[in-house]
Amino acid sequence: MKKVLHIVGARPNFMKAAPIHKAIAERGRLVQVLVHTGQHYDVKMSDVFFTDLGMAPPDVYLGIGSGSHAEQTARTMIELEKVFLREKPDLVSVVGDVNSTLAGALVASKMGIRISHVEAGLRSFDPRMPEEINRIVTDRLADLLLTPSPDADANLLKEGVDPARIHLVGNVMIDTLLASKAQAEKLPTLSELGLTPGAYAVCTLHRASNVDDPKVLGGLLSSLAHVSTRVPVVFPVHPRTRKMLADHGLSGMLERSPGLRLVEPMGYLEFLALTSQAQLILTDSGGLQEESTALGVPCLTLRENTERPITVEQGTNLVVGTDPVRISEEADRALDGNGKKGRVPALWDGRTAERIAELYERVLGEGSGALRASA
Ligand code: UD1
């Protein structure tokens, strides 16, 4: 049987790889190896997702950890090369846009191993975002480009990609969301936090451009403080953000806003319980923009751009930037019941992983070289 090697590394990878791994396992026509690079390593940033998602534990754990972009990517590449030599996969499947994604694509391409990129074609057109560099390079190297929405196809075609490499499969993260929602909503998360369904906001912030600059982070906190005068704001704090709040001496600002509730990073199910019943979501996360659209909850994206325009064109997302006045105005509008309404995009239907598993079987059954020939 042909072998697929999956790479995961950071928090947003797990809910994308889990349904693909499961679908392939259920069909039983391919052998799989799951490699966790260890880019994220805290229990709350990694282990809890395996439990929550019912995901098989990784077959290989590389323990890469944190570092500069060059250090983290290079260490991951060195270790992945050893794994690829040992495992000899027929296809390497990478997801998303984190440094582990890029490292996997670079190593596989130099070794002549076929690559599938799940979530291909997304572009923020902002080269200052490390994720944008990861997306562009990974897409350039991948043989199979699996896209979540037609805008991603259009980006790839504009870049001159052969249409034969592009496969519009839908949004695999929404598979996980739909499969988990009922279970999540049975959890006591809201009552434990003293929240009423539909009467609170959720916030996440972790982008370097938002949290590393004290002026930007301070401005964002002031708009959250405003929102928290109207409804409780639950803010699970990413470790990077926690560190920046302390380094920039911003923790005092939070103490003056009792409605702003900083909590530890949450597991997948707990967090889904929180987002699915929220009145408003404020975020700089890419995945959460998509989840808000799938859940029909208004979302304010605290960035100047998005690589996920379909969430704005069709969904509940509004890109509002980082100006505290604009954020507060749009939040007020949403809390007054005039938040953005939307619909769920086509193929965000819970069956993307099945389509991916079928595609992998078909492609691997065609014999080696078929992909390169059409690329
Ligand atoms: C990474 C991804 C980003 C993704 C995000 C989700 C890249 C370039 N960025 O950003 O696209 O949206 O994950 O969380 O790959 N840390 C811990 N514990 C952990 C992991 C990290 O304390 O388990 C701290 C460390 O101080 C580390 C910092 O967070 O230096 C940043 O981690 P890193 O993996 O470099 O990037 P993220 O900001 O998490």
Short mmCIF file of N, CA, C and O in Angstrom, two decimals, residues 253-332:
data_model
loop_
_atom_site.label_atom_id
_atom_site.label_comp_id
_atom_site.label_asym_id
_atom_site.label_seq_id
_atom_site.Cartn_x
_atom_site.Cartn_y
_atom_site.Cartn_z
N MET A 253 -3.52 47.69 32.62
CA MET A 253 -4.67 48.14 31.83
C MET A 253 -5.83 47.14 31.94
O MET A 253 -7.00 47.52 31.93
N LEU A 254 -5.46 45.87 32.05
CA LEU A 254 -6.48 44.83 32.10
C LEU A 254 -7.19 44.83 33.45
O LEU A 254 -8.39 44.58 33.53
N GLU A 255 -6.41 45.13 34.48
CA GLU A 255 -7.01 45.12 35.82
C GLU A 255 -8.10 46.17 35.96
O GLU A 255 -9.03 46.02 36.75
N ARG A 256 -8.00 47.24 35.16
CA ARG A 256 -9.01 48.30 35.23
C ARG A 256 -10.29 47.95 34.46
O ARG A 256 -11.23 48.71 34.44
N SER A 257 -10.31 46.79 33.82
CA SER A 257 -11.49 46.39 33.02
C SER A 257 -12.00 45.03 33.50
O SER A 257 -11.65 44.00 32.93
N PRO A 258 -12.80 45.04 34.55
CA PRO A 258 -13.22 43.76 35.13
C PRO A 258 -14.02 42.89 34.17
O PRO A 258 -14.06 41.67 34.32
N GLY A 259 -14.67 43.51 33.16
CA GLY A 259 -15.45 42.72 32.20
C GLY A 259 -14.58 41.98 31.20
O GLY A 259 -15.07 41.12 30.45
N LEU A 260 -13.31 42.33 31.17
CA LEU A 260 -12.38 41.69 30.23
C LEU A 260 -11.71 40.53 30.96
O LEU A 260 -10.93 40.74 31.90
N ARG A 261 -12.03 39.31 30.55
CA ARG A 261 -11.63 38.15 31.35
C ARG A 261 -10.55 37.37 30.62
O ARG A 261 -10.83 36.61 29.68
N LEU A 262 -9.33 37.52 31.09
CA LEU A 262 -8.23 36.77 30.50
C LEU A 262 -8.19 35.36 31.07
O LEU A 262 -8.21 35.20 32.29
N VAL A 263 -8.17 34.39 30.18
CA VAL A 263 -8.10 33.00 30.63
C VAL A 263 -6.97 32.29 29.88
O VAL A 263 -6.44 32.82 28.91
N GLU A 264 -6.63 31.12 30.33
CA GLU A 264 -5.58 30.32 29.67
C GLU A 264 -6.07 29.87 28.29
O GLU A 264 -7.28 29.79 28.07
N PRO A 265 -5.16 29.53 27.37
CA PRO A 265 -5.61 28.96 26.10
C PRO A 265 -6.50 27.75 26.36
O PRO A 265 -6.30 27.02 27.33
N MET A 266 -7.53 27.60 25.53
CA MET A 266 -8.51 26.53 25.77
C MET A 266 -8.32 25.39 24.79
O MET A 266 -7.77 25.57 23.70
N GLY A 267 -8.85 24.24 25.17
CA GLY A 267 -8.88 23.11 24.25
C GLY A 267 -9.87 23.37 23.13
O GLY A 267 -10.61 24.36 23.16
N TYR A 268 -9.88 22.48 22.14
CA TYR A 268 -10.73 22.70 20.97
C TYR A 268 -12.21 22.73 21.33
O TYR A 268 -12.95 23.63 20.93
N LEU A 269 -12.66 21.76 22.11
CA LEU A 269 -14.09 21.64 22.39
C LEU A 269 -14.58 22.77 23.29
O LEU A 269 -15.63 23.37 23.05
N GLU A 270 -13.80 23.08 24.32
CA GLU A 270 -14.16 24.17 25.22
C GLU A 270 -14.28 25.49 24.46
O GLU A 270 -15.21 26.27 24.66
N PHE A 271 -13.31 25.71 23.58
CA PHE A 271 -13.31 26.97 22.83
C PHE A 271 -14.47 27.02 21.85
O PHE A 271 -15.09 28.08 21.66
N LEU A 272 -14.79 25.88 21.25
CA LEU A 272 -15.92 25.83 20.32
C LEU A 272 -17.23 26.09 21.07
O LEU A 272 -18.12 26.78 20.55
N ALA A 273 -17.32 25.58 22.29
CA ALA A 273 -18.52 25.85 23.11
C ALA A 273 -18.67 27.35 23.29
O ALA A 273 -19.76 27.92 23.23
N LEU A 274 -17.54 28.01 23.48
CA LEU A 274 -17.54 29.46 23.72
C LEU A 274 -17.89 30.24 22.46
O LEU A 274 -18.74 31.14 22.48
N THR A 275 -17.25 29.89 21.34
CA THR A 275 -17.47 30.67 20.12
C THR A 275 -18.87 30.43 19.53
O THR A 275 -19.50 31.35 19.03
N SER A 276 -19.34 29.19 19.61
CA SER A 276 -20.60 28.87 18.92
C SER A 276 -21.79 29.58 19.57
O SER A 276 -22.81 29.77 18.92
N GLN A 277 -21.64 29.99 20.84
CA GLN A 277 -22.76 30.63 21.53
C GLN A 277 -22.51 32.12 21.82
O GLN A 277 -23.23 32.75 22.58
N ALA A 278 -21.45 32.66 21.19
CA ALA A 278 -21.09 34.06 21.45
C ALA A 278 -21.96 35.02 20.63
O ALA A 278 -22.53 34.64 19.60
N GLN A 279 -22.01 36.26 21.11
CA GLN A 279 -22.74 37.29 20.36
C GLN A 279 -21.80 37.93 19.33
O GLN A 279 -22.22 38.36 18.27
N LEU A 280 -20.52 37.96 19.68
CA LEU A 280 -19.55 38.64 18.82
C LEU A 280 -18.17 38.01 19.04
O LEU A 280 -17.82 37.66 20.16
N ILE A 281 -17.42 37.92 17.94
CA ILE A 281 -16.04 37.42 18.01
C ILE A 281 -15.12 38.51 17.47
O ILE A 281 -15.42 39.14 16.45
N LEU A 282 -14.03 38.78 18.21
CA LEU A 282 -13.02 39.74 17.74
C LEU A 282 -11.71 38.97 17.68
O LEU A 282 -11.30 38.34 18.67
N THR A 283 -11.02 39.00 16.53
CA THR A 283 -9.87 38.11 16.39
C THR A 283 -8.89 38.57 15.33
O THR A 283 -9.24 39.35 14.44
N ASP A 284 -7.66 38.08 15.43
CA ASP A 284 -6.72 38.22 14.31
C ASP A 284 -6.35 36.85 13.75
O ASP A 284 -5.43 36.73 12.95
N SER A 285 -7.08 35.83 14.16
CA SER A 285 -6.80 34.47 13.69
C SER A 285 -7.47 34.22 12.34
O SER A 285 -8.59 34.70 12.10
N GLY A 286 -6.81 33.48 11.48
CA GLY A 286 -7.41 33.13 10.20
C GLY A 286 -8.51 32.10 10.38
O GLY A 286 -9.61 32.24 9.85
N GLY A 287 -8.20 31.07 11.15
CA GLY A 287 -9.16 29.99 11.34
C GLY A 287 -10.45 30.45 11.98
O GLY A 287 -11.55 30.02 11.59
N LEU A 288 -10.33 31.36 12.91
CA LEU A 288 -11.53 31.81 13.62
C LEU A 288 -12.45 32.64 12.72
O LEU A 288 -13.67 32.64 12.90
N GLN A 289 -11.87 33.30 11.73
CA GLN A 289 -12.72 34.01 10.75
C GLN A 289 -13.61 33.00 10.03
O GLN A 289 -14.79 33.24 9.80
N GLU A 290 -13.02 31.85 9.70
CA GLU A 290 -13.79 30.81 8.99
C GLU A 290 -14.80 30.16 9.92
O GLU A 290 -15.95 29.91 9.53
N GLU A 291 -14.39 29.90 11.14
CA GLU A 291 -15.30 29.26 12.09
C GLU A 291 -16.50 30.17 12.40
O GLU A 291 -17.63 29.69 12.50
N SER A 292 -16.26 31.46 12.52
CA SER A 292 -17.37 32.40 12.78
C SER A 292 -18.37 32.35 11.64
O SER A 292 -19.59 32.35 11.88
N THR A 293 -17.85 32.32 10.42
CA THR A 293 -18.74 32.25 9.25
C THR A 293 -19.54 30.95 9.28
O THR A 293 -20.75 30.95 9.04
N ALA A 294 -18.89 29.86 9.59
CA ALA A 294 -19.60 28.57 9.64
C ALA A 294 -20.65 28.56 10.76
O ALA A 294 -21.69 27.91 10.64
N LEU A 295 -20.36 29.28 11.83
CA LEU A 295 -21.28 29.30 12.98
C LEU A 295 -22.35 30.39 12.86
O LEU A 295 -23.30 30.42 13.64
N GLY A 296 -22.15 31.32 11.92
CA GLY A 296 -23.11 32.42 11.76
C GLY A 296 -22.99 33.48 12.85
O GLY A 296 -23.92 34.22 13.12
N VAL A 297 -21.82 33.55 13.49
CA VAL A 297 -21.60 34.55 14.55
C VAL A 297 -20.82 35.73 13.95
O VAL A 297 -19.81 35.52 13.28
N PRO A 298 -21.28 36.99 14.17
CA PRO A 298 -20.54 38.14 13.63
C PRO A 298 -19.09 38.16 14.13
O PRO A 298 -18.83 37.89 15.30
N CYS A 299 -18.19 38.49 13.19
CA CYS A 299 -16.75 38.48 13.52
C CYS A 299 -16.12 39.78 13.07
O CYS A 299 -16.34 40.22 11.94
N LEU A 300 -15.34 40.41 13.95
CA LEU A 300 -14.54 41.57 13.56
C LEU A 300 -13.09 41.11 13.49
O LEU A 300 -12.54 40.61 14.48
N THR A 301 -12.50 41.24 12.32
CA THR A 301 -11.10 40.85 12.17
C THR A 301 -10.20 42.05 12.42
O THR A 301 -10.28 43.06 11.71
N LEU A 302 -9.37 41.92 13.43
CA LEU A 302 -8.54 43.05 13.88
C LEU A 302 -7.21 43.02 13.12
O LEU A 302 -6.15 42.80 13.69
N ARG A 303 -7.31 43.17 11.82
CA ARG A 303 -6.16 43.21 10.92
C ARG A 303 -6.52 44.11 9.76
O ARG A 303 -7.69 44.44 9.57
N GLU A 304 -5.49 44.48 8.98
CA GLU A 304 -5.75 45.35 7.83
C GLU A 304 -6.18 44.55 6.61
O GLU A 304 -6.64 45.11 5.61
N ASN A 305 -5.99 43.24 6.63
CA ASN A 305 -6.31 42.43 5.46
C ASN A 305 -6.71 41.04 5.91
O ASN A 305 -6.55 40.68 7.08
N THR A 306 -7.22 40.27 4.96
CA THR A 306 -7.49 38.87 5.26
C THR A 306 -7.13 38.02 4.05
O THR A 306 -7.30 38.45 2.91
N GLU A 307 -6.60 36.84 4.31
CA GLU A 307 -6.34 35.89 3.22
C GLU A 307 -7.57 35.03 2.97
O GLU A 307 -7.55 34.13 2.16
N ARG A 308 -8.64 35.34 3.70
CA ARG A 308 -9.88 34.56 3.60
C ARG A 308 -11.05 35.46 3.21
O ARG A 308 -12.01 35.62 3.98
N PRO A 309 -10.99 36.09 2.01
CA PRO A 309 -12.01 37.08 1.63
C PRO A 309 -13.42 36.50 1.53
O PRO A 309 -14.40 37.23 1.67
N ILE A 310 -13.53 35.19 1.35
CA ILE A 310 -14.86 34.60 1.23
C ILE A 310 -15.66 34.77 2.52
O ILE A 310 -16.89 34.86 2.51
N THR A 311 -14.95 34.87 3.65
CA THR A 311 -15.65 35.07 4.93
C THR A 311 -16.26 36.47 5.01
O THR A 311 -17.17 36.71 5.80
N VAL A 312 -15.71 37.39 4.20
CA VAL A 312 -16.27 38.75 4.14
C VAL A 312 -17.35 38.80 3.07
O VAL A 312 -18.45 39.31 3.30
N GLU A 313 -17.04 38.23 1.88
CA GLU A 313 -18.00 38.29 0.76
C GLU A 313 -19.27 37.51 1.07
O GLU A 313 -20.36 37.93 0.73
N GLN A 314 -19.12 36.35 1.70
CA GLN A 314 -20.30 35.50 1.93
C GLN A 314 -20.65 35.34 3.40
O GLN A 314 -21.79 35.05 3.73
N GLY A 315 -19.67 35.48 4.25
CA GLY A 315 -19.88 35.12 5.66
C GLY A 315 -20.12 36.31 6.57
O GLY A 315 -20.53 37.40 6.13
N THR A 316 -19.82 36.12 7.84
CA THR A 316 -20.15 37.10 8.87
C THR A 316 -18.98 38.00 9.25
O THR A 316 -19.03 38.72 10.24
N ASN A 317 -17.92 37.96 8.45
CA ASN A 317 -16.68 38.64 8.83
C ASN A 317 -16.59 40.07 8.29
O ASN A 317 -16.99 40.33 7.16
N LEU A 318 -16.04 40.95 9.11
CA LEU A 318 -15.77 42.32 8.72
C LEU A 318 -14.32 42.61 9.11
O LEU A 318 -13.94 42.41 10.27
N VAL A 319 -13.52 43.06 8.15
CA VAL A 319 -12.12 43.38 8.45
C VAL A 319 -12.06 44.83 8.88
O VAL A 319 -12.36 45.73 8.09
N VAL A 320 -11.73 45.08 10.14
CA VAL A 320 -11.86 46.44 10.67
C VAL A 320 -10.52 47.11 11.00
O VAL A 320 -10.50 48.27 11.40
N GLY A 321 -9.41 46.40 10.84
CA GLY A 321 -8.12 47.01 11.14
C GLY A 321 -7.86 47.08 12.64
O GLY A 321 -8.49 46.35 13.43
N THR A 322 -6.96 47.97 13.02
CA THR A 322 -6.54 48.01 14.42
C THR A 322 -6.83 49.36 15.09
O THR A 322 -6.36 49.62 16.19
N ASP A 323 -7.59 50.21 14.40
CA ASP A 323 -7.93 51.51 14.99
C ASP A 323 -9.00 51.31 16.08
O ASP A 323 -10.10 50.84 15.79
N PRO A 324 -8.68 51.67 17.34
CA PRO A 324 -9.61 51.39 18.44
C PRO A 324 -10.99 52.02 18.25
O PRO A 324 -11.99 51.43 18.64
N VAL A 325 -11.04 53.21 17.63
CA VAL A 325 -12.34 53.88 17.45
C VAL A 325 -13.22 53.07 16.50
O VAL A 325 -14.38 52.78 16.77
N ARG A 326 -12.63 52.65 15.39
CA ARG A 326 -13.39 51.87 14.39
C ARG A 326 -13.84 50.54 15.01
O ARG A 326 -14.99 50.12 14.84
N ILE A 327 -12.95 49.89 15.75
CA ILE A 327 -13.31 48.59 16.34
C ILE A 327 -14.48 48.77 17.30
O ILE A 327 -15.46 48.02 17.26
N SER A 328 -14.39 49.82 18.14
CA SER A 328 -15.46 50.05 19.13
C SER A 328 -16.78 50.33 18.44
O SER A 328 -17.83 49.82 18.83
N GLU A 329 -16.74 51.13 17.35
CA GLU A 329 -17.99 51.44 16.62
C GLU A 329 -18.62 50.19 16.03
O GLU A 329 -19.82 49.97 16.16
N GLU A 330 -17.79 49.37 15.40
CA GLU A 330 -18.33 48.16 14.76
C GLU A 330 -18.81 47.16 15.82
O GLU A 330 -19.79 46.45 15.61
N ALA A 331 -18.10 47.11 16.94
CA ALA A 331 -18.53 46.21 18.01
C ALA A 331 -19.88 46.67 18.56
O ALA A 331 -20.78 45.85 18.79
N ASP A 332 -20.03 47.98 18.74
CA ASP A 332 -21.31 48.50 19.22
C ASP A 332 -22.44 48.12 18.27
O ASP A 332 -23.51 47.69 18.69
#
